[in-house]
mmCIF file of C-alpha atoms in Angstrom:
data_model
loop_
_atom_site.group_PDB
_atom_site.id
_atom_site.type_symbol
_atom_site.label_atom_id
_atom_site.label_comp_id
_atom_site.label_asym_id
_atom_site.label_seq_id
_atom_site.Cartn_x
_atom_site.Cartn_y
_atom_site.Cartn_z
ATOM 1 C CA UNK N 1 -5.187 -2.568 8.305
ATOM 2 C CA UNK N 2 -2.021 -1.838 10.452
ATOM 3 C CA UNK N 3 -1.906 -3.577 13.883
ATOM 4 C CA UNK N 4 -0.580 -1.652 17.196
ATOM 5 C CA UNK N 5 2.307 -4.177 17.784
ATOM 6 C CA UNK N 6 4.069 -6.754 15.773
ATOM 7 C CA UNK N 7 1.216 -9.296 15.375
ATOM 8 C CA UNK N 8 1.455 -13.143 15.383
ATOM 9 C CA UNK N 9 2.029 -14.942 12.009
ATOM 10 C CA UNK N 10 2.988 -18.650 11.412
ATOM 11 C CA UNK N 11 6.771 -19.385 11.534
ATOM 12 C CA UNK N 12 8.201 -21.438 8.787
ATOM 13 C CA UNK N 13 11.153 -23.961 9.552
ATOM 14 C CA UNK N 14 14.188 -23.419 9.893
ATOM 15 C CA UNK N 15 17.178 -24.031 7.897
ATOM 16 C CA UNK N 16 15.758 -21.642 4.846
ATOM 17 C CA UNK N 17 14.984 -18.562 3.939
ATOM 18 C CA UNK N 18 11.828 -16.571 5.097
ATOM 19 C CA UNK N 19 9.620 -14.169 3.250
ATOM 20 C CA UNK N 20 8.006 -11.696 5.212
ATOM 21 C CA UNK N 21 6.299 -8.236 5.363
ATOM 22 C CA UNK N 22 6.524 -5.751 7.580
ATOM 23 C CA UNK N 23 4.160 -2.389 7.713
ATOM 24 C CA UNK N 24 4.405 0.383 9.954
ATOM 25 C CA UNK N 25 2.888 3.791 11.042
ATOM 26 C CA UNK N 26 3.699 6.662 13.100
ATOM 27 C CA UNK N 27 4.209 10.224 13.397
ATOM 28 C CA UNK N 28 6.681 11.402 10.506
ATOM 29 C CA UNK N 29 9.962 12.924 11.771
ATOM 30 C CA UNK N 30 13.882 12.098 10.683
ATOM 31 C CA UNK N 31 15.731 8.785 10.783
ATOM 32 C CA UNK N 32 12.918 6.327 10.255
ATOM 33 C CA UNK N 33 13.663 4.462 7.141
ATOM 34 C CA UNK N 34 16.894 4.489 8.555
ATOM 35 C CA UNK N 35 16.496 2.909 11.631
ATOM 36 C CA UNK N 36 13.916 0.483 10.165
ATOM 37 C CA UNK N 37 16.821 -0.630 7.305
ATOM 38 C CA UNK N 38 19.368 -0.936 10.151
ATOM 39 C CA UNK N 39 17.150 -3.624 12.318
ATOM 40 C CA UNK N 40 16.721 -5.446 9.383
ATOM 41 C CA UNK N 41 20.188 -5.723 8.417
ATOM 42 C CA UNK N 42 20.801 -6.964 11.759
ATOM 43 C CA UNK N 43 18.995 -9.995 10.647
ATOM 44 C CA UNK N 44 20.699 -10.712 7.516
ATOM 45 C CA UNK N 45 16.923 -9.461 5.586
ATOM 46 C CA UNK N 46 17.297 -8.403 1.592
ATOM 47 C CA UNK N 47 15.083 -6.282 0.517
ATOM 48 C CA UNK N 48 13.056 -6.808 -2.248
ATOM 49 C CA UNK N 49 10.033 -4.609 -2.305
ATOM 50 C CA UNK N 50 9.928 -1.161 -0.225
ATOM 51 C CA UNK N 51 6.949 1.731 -0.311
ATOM 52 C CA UNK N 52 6.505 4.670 1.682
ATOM 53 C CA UNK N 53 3.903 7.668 2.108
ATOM 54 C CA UNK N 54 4.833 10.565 4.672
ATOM 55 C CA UNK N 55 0.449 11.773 4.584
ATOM 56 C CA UNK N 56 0.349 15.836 4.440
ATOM 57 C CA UNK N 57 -3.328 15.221 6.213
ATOM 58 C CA UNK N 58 -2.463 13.615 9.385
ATOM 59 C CA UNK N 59 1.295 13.966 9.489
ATOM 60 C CA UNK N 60 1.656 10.271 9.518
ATOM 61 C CA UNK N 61 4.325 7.805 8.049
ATOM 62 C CA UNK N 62 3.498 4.561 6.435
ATOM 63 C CA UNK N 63 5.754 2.058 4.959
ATOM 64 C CA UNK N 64 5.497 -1.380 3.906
ATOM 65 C CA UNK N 65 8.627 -3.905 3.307
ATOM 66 C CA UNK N 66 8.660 -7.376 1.883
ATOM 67 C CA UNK N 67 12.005 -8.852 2.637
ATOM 68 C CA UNK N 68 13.609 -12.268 2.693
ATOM 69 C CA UNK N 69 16.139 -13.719 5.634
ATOM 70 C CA UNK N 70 17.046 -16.706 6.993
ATOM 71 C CA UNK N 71 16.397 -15.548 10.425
ATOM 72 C CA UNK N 72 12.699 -16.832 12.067
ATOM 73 C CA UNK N 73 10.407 -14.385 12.925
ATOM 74 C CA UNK N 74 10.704 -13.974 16.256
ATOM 75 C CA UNK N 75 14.651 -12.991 15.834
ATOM 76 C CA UNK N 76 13.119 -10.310 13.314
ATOM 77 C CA UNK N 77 10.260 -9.158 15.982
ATOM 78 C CA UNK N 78 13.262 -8.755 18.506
ATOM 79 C CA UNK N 79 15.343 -6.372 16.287
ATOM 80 C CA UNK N 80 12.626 -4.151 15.245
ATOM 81 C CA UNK N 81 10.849 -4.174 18.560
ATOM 82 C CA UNK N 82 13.767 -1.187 19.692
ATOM 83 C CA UNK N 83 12.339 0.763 17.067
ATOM 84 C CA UNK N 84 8.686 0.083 17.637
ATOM 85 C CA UNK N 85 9.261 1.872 20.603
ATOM 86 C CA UNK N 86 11.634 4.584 19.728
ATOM 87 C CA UNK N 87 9.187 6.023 16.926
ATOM 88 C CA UNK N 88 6.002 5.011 19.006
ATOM 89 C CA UNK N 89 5.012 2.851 15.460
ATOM 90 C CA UNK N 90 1.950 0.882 15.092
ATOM 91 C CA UNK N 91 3.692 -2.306 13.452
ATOM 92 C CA UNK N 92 2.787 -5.555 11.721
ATOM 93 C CA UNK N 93 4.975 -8.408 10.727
ATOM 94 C CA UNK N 94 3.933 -11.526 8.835
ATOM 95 C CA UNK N 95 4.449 -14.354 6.485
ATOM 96 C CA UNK N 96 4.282 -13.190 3.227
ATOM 97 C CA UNK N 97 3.120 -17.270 2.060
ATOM 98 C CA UNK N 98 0.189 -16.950 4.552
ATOM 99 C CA UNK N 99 -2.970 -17.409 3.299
ATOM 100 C CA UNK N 100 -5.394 -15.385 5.154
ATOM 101 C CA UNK N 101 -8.377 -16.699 6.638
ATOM 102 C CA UNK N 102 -11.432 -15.294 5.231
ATOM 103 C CA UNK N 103 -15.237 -15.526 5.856
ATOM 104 C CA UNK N 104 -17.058 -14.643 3.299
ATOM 105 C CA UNK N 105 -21.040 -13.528 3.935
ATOM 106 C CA UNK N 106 -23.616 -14.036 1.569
ATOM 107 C CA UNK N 107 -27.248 -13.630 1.228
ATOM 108 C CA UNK N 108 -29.239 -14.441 -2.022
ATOM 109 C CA UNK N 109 -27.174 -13.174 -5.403
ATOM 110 C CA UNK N 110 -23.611 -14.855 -5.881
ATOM 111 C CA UNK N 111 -21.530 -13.554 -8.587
ATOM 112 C CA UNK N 112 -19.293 -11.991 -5.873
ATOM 113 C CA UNK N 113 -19.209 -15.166 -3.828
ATOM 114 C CA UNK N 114 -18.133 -16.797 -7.003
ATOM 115 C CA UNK N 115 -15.578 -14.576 -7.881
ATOM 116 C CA UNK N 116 -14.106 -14.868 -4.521
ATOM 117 C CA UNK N 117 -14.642 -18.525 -4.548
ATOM 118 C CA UNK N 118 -12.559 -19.374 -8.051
ATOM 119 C CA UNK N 119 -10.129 -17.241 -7.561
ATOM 120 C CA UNK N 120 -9.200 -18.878 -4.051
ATOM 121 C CA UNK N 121 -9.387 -22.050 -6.081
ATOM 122 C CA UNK N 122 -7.324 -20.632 -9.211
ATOM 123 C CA UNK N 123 -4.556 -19.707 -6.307
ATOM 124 C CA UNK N 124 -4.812 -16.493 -7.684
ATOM 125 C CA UNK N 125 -6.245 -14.467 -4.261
ATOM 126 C CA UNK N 126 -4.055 -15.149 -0.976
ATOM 127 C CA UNK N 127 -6.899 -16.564 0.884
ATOM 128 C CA UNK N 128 -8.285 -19.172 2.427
ATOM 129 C CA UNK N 129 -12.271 -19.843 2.785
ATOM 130 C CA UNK N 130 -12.924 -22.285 5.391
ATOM 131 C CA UNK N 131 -16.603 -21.621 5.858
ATOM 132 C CA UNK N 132 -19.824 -19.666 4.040
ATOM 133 C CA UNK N 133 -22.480 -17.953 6.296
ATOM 134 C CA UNK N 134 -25.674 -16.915 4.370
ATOM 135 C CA UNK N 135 -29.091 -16.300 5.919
ATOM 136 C CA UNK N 136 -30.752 -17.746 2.918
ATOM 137 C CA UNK N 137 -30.178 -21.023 1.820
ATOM 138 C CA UNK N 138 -29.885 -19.973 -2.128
ATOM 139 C CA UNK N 139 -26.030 -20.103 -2.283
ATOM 140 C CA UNK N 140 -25.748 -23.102 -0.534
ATOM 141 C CA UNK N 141 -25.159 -25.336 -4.085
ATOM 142 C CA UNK N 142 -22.809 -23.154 -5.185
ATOM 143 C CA UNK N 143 -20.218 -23.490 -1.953
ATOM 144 C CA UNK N 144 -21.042 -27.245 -2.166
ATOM 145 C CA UNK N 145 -19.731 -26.557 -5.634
ATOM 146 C CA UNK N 146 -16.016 -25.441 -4.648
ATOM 147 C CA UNK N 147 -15.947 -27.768 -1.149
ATOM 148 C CA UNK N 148 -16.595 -25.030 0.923
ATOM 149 C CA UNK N 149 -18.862 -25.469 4.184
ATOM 150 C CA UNK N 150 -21.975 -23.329 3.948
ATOM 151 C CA UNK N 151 -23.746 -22.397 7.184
ATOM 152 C CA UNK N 152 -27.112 -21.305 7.592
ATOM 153 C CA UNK N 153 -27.686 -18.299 9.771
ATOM 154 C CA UNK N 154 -31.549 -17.105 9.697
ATOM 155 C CA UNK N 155 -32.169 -13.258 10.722
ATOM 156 C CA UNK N 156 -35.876 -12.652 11.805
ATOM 157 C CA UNK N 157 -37.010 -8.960 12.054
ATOM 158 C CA UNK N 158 -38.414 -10.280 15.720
ATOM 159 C CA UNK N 159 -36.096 -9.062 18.364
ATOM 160 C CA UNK N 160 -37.525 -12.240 20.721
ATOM 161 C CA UNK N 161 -37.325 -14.936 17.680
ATOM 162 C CA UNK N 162 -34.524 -17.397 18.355
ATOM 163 C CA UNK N 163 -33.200 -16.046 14.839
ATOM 164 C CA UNK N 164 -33.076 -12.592 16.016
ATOM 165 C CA UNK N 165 -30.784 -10.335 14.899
ATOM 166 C CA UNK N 166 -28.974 -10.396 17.994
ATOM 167 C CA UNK N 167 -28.931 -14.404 18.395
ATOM 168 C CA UNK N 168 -27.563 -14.323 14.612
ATOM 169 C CA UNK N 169 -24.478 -11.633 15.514
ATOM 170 C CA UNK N 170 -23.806 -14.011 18.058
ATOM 171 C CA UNK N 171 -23.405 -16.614 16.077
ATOM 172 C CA UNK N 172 -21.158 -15.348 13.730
ATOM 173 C CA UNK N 173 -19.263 -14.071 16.532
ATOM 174 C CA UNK N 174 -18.505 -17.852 17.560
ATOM 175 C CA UNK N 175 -17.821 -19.137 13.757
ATOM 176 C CA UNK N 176 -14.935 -16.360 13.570
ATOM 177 C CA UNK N 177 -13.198 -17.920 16.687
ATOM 178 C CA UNK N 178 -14.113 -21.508 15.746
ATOM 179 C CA UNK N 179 -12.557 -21.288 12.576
ATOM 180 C CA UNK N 180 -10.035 -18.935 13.253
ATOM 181 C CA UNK N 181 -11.122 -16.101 10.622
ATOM 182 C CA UNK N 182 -9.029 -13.414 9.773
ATOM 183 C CA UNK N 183 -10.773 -11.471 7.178
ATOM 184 C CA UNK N 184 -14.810 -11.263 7.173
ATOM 185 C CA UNK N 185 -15.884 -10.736 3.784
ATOM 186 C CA UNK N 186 -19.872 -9.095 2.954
ATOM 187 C CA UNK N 187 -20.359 -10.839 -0.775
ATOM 188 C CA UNK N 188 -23.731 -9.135 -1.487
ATOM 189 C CA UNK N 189 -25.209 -9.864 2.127
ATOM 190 C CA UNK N 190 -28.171 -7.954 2.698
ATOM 191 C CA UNK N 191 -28.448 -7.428 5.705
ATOM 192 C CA UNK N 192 -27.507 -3.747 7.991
ATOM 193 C CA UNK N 193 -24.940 -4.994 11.160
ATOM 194 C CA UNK N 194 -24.800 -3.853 14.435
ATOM 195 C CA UNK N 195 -23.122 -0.888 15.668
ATOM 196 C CA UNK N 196 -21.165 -3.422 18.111
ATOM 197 C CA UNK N 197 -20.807 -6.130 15.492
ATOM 198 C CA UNK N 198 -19.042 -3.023 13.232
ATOM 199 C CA UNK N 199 -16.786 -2.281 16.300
ATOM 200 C CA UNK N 200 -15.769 -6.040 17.073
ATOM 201 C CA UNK N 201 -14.947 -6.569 12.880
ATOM 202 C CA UNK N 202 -13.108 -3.034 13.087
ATOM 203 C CA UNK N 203 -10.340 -3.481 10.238
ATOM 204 C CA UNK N 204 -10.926 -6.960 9.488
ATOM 205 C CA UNK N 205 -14.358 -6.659 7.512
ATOM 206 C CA UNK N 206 -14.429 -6.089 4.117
ATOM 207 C CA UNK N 207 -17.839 -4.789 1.960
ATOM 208 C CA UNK N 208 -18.919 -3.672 -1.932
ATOM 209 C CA UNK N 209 -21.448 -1.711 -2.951
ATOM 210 C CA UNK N 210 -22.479 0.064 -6.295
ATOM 211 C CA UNK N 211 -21.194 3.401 -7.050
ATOM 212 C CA UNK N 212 -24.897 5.206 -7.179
ATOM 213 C CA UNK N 213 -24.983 6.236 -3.642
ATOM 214 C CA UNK N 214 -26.564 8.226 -2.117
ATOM 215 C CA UNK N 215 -28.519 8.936 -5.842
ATOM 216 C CA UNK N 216 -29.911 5.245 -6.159
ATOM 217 C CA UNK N 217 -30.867 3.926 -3.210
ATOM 218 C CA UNK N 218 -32.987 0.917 -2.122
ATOM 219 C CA UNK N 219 -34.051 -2.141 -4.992
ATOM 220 C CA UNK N 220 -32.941 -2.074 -8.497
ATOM 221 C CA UNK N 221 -30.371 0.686 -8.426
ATOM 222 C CA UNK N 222 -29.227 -0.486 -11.766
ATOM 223 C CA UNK N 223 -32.318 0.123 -13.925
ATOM 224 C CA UNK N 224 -32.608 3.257 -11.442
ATOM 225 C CA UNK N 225 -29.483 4.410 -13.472
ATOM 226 C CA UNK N 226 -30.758 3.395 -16.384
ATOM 227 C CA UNK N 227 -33.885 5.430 -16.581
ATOM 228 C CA UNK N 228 -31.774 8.090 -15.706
ATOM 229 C CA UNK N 229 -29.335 7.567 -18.746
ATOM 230 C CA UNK N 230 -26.176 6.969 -16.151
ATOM 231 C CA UNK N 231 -23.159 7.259 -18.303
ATOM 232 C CA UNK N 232 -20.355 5.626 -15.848
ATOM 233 C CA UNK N 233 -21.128 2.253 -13.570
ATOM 234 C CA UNK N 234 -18.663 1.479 -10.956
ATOM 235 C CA UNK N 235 -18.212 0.052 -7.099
ATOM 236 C CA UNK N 236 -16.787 0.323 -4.280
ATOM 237 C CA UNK N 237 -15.117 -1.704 -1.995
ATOM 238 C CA UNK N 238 -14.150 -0.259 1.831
ATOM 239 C CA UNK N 239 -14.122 -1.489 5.411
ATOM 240 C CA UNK N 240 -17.304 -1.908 7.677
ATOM 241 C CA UNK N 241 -18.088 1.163 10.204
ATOM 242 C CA UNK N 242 -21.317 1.978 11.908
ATOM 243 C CA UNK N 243 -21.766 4.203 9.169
ATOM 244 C CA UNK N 244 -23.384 2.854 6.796
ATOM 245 C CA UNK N 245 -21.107 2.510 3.223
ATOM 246 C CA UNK N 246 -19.070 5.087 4.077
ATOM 247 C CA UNK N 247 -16.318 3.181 5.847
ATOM 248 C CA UNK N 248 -12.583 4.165 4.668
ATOM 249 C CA UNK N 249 -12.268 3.037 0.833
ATOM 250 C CA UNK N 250 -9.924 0.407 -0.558
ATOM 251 C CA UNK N 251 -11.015 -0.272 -3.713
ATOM 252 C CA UNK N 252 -13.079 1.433 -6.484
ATOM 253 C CA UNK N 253 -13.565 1.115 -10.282
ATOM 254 C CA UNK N 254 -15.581 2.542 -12.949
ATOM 255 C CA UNK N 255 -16.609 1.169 -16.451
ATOM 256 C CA UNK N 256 -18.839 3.485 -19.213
ATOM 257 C CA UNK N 257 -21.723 2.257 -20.392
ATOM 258 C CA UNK N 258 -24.087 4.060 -23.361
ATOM 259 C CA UNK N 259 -27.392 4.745 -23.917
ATOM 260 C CA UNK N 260 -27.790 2.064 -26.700
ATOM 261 C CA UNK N 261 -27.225 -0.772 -23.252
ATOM 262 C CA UNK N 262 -30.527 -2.232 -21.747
ATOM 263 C CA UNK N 263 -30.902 -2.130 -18.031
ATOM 264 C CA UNK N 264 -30.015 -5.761 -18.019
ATOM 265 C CA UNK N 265 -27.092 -4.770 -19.600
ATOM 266 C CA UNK N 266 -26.308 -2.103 -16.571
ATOM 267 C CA UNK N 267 -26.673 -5.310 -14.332
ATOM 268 C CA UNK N 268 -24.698 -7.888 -15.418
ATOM 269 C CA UNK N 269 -22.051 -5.041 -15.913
ATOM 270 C CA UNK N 270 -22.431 -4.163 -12.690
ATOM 271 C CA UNK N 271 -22.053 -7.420 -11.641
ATOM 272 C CA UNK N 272 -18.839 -7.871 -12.967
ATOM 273 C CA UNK N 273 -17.232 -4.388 -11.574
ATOM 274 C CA UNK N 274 -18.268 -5.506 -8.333
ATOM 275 C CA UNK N 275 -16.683 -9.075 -8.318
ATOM 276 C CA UNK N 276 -13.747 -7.086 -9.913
ATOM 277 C CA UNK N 277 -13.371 -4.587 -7.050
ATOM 278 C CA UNK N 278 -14.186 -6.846 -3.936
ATOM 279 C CA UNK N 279 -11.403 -9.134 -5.199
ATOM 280 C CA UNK N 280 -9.151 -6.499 -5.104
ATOM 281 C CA UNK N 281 -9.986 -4.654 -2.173
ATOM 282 C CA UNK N 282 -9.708 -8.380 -0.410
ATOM 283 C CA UNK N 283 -6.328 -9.034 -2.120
ATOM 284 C CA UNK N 284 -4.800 -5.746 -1.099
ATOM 285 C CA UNK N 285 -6.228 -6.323 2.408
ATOM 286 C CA UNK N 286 -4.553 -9.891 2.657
ATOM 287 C CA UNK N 287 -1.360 -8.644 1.461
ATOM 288 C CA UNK N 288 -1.201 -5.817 4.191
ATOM 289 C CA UNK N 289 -0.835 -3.210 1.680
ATOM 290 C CA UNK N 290 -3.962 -1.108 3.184
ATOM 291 C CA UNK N 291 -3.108 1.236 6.344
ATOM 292 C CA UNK N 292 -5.335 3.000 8.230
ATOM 293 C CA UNK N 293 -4.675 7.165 7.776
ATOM 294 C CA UNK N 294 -7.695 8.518 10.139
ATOM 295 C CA UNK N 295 -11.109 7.749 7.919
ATOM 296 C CA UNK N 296 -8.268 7.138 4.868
ATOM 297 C CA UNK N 297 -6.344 4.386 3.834
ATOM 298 C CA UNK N 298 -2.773 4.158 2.329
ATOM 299 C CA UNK N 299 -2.834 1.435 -0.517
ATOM 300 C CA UNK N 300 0.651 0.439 -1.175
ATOM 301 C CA UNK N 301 -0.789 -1.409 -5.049
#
C-alpha cells in the first residue's frame, strides 16, 4: 500500500537507464499531474505506463507511474520531494526490477504455498521467498522441495507454554527483521493474529479466504456449500486488520460450479480459485499497484 514519504528501494548502477515506479496520494485539487510530469522531466524520465483515480468517496487522488531515466534514484527523490510537499502526497518510489521480499505463512494444507512457491520459481511473481514459517511441520517437504528454508513455529493454546501465542508473535516478529521481509504472506495458516501483530503487519500482510463468509463458517465450508447447492465458488484475497477477514480487498474471483459436481469437486475447485487469487492479490501488492482509499483500495491492474 502507499507509503507516507518516498521510501527506500535499491539503486542500480550507474551509467544506464533506470526503471522505476512512483505512486502517490493526496487530496484532489488542480495542477497535480502537472506538477508530478514536470519533476520528472527534470530528470530526463519517459514515461511508459501512467494511471490515475480522483475517488468520489474520500476526495482523494491516486496515481501510479512507471518510468525509465538515466538519473539514480536519489536525483529522482530530490525533484519530486518539492511536490511531496506542495500537495501534502503520501509518496512511494521504487525499483521496478525489485523483487519483493515475501514471507509466506503456512499451517497444514499447501496448494497456496505451492502456487506461490512455483510461480516465484517460474519468475513469473516479482517475489522473493527467503524463508517458510508454519506451526505444523506438514509443509516442511514441500519448501525443501523448491530450496526454501522452512521454520517451525509451534502455537500452544497455553498462554504460559514457551510456544504461547505470544512467544510465537514474537518470533515472527524477529524472522521479518532477520530476513529483511517485505511482504508477509497467510498461505492457508490457521491460526487468528493478534490485534498488535495486525497493527505492526499494517499494509504489508497479505491473506485468502473462501468467498462463503459469513454463511459457511468454521470446518468444511466447501461441502457446507455443497449441501446447500451453492451455485458460484470464489475467494478473496485482502490485507490483515484486527477484524477478522474483512480487511480492505485486493483480489477476488468467482468460478460456477453445478449441481451434477461432488463436494470434492467444490474443494479442489476451491483450491484452485484460491491459489489463483492470492497470487494475484500478492503480485499487484509487489508491483505497488494497490493504494490505500480509507477501508478501500485503488488497484491500478
Amino acid at each position: 500500500m502507499d507509503t507516507a514519504t518516498l521510501s527506500p528501494s535499491p539503486t542500480p548502477a550507474s551509467g544506464a537507464e533506470h526503471a522505476h515506479v512512483l505512486t502517490l496520494a493526496c487530496t484532489n485539487r488542480m495542477g497535480i499531474v502537472h506538477a508530478v510530469s514536470g519533476a520528472l522531466l527534470q530528470v530526463g524520465a519517459d514515461i511508459t505506463e501512467s494511471q490515475q483515480y480522483d475517488s468520489p468517496e474520500s476526495g482523494d487522488f491516486f496515481m501510479r507511474v512507471e518510468f525509465v531515466t538515466p538519473a539514480r534514484r536519489e536525483e529522482v527523490a530530490a525533484a519530486l520531494e518539492p511536490v511531496r510537499e506542495e500537495f501534502g502526497m503520501r509518496m512511494g518510489l521504487w525499483d521496478a526490477g525489485h523483487r519483493m521480499r515475501t514471507l509466506v505463512m503456512c499451517s497444514k494444507d499447501g496448494h497456496t504455498l505451492n502456487d506461490l512457491l512455483f510461480q516465484q520459481r517460474a519468475g513469473t511473481l516479482p517475489i522473493e521467498i527467503p524463508v517458510v514459517v508454519s506451526n505444523h511441520l506438514e509443509l516442511q517437504s514441500l519448501a525443501s522441495f523448491y530450496g526454501v528454508p522452512f521454520i517451525h513455529v509451534p502455537v500452544s493454546a497455553d498462554p504460559d507454554s514457551r510456544d504461547s501465542k505470544a512467544a510465537a508473535e514474537d518470533r515472527l516478529r524477529g524472522l521479518i527483521a532477520e530476513y529483511d521481509i517485505e511482504l508477509v504472506v497467510l498461505a492457508r495458516y490457521m491460526q487468528i493474529l493478534s490485534d498488535e501483530l495486525c497493527r505492526d503487519l499494517a499494509g504489508m500482510a497479505i491473506n485468502i479466504h473462501h468467498s462463503f463468509l459469513p454463511s459457511f463458517k468454521g470446518a468444511r465450508p466447501y461441502h457446507q456449500a455443497h449441501e446447500r447447492g451453492v451455485k458460484l465458488i470464489g475467494a478473496t484475497a485482502h490485507y490483515v486488520t484486527a477484524d477478522l477477514d474483512e480487511g480492505p480487498i485486493i483480489a477476488q474471483s468467482v468460478q460456477p460450479v453445478t449441481h451434477a459436481q461432488t463436494a470434492a469437486d467444490f474443494v479442489a475447485r476451491g483450491r484452485d480459485v484460491e491459489g489463483s487469487t492470492l497470487v494475484q492479490a500478492v503480485r499487484w501488492h509487489a508491483q505497488h499497484r494497490v493504494l490505500a482509499d480509507g477501508r478501500r483500495t485503488v488497484v491500478f491492474s
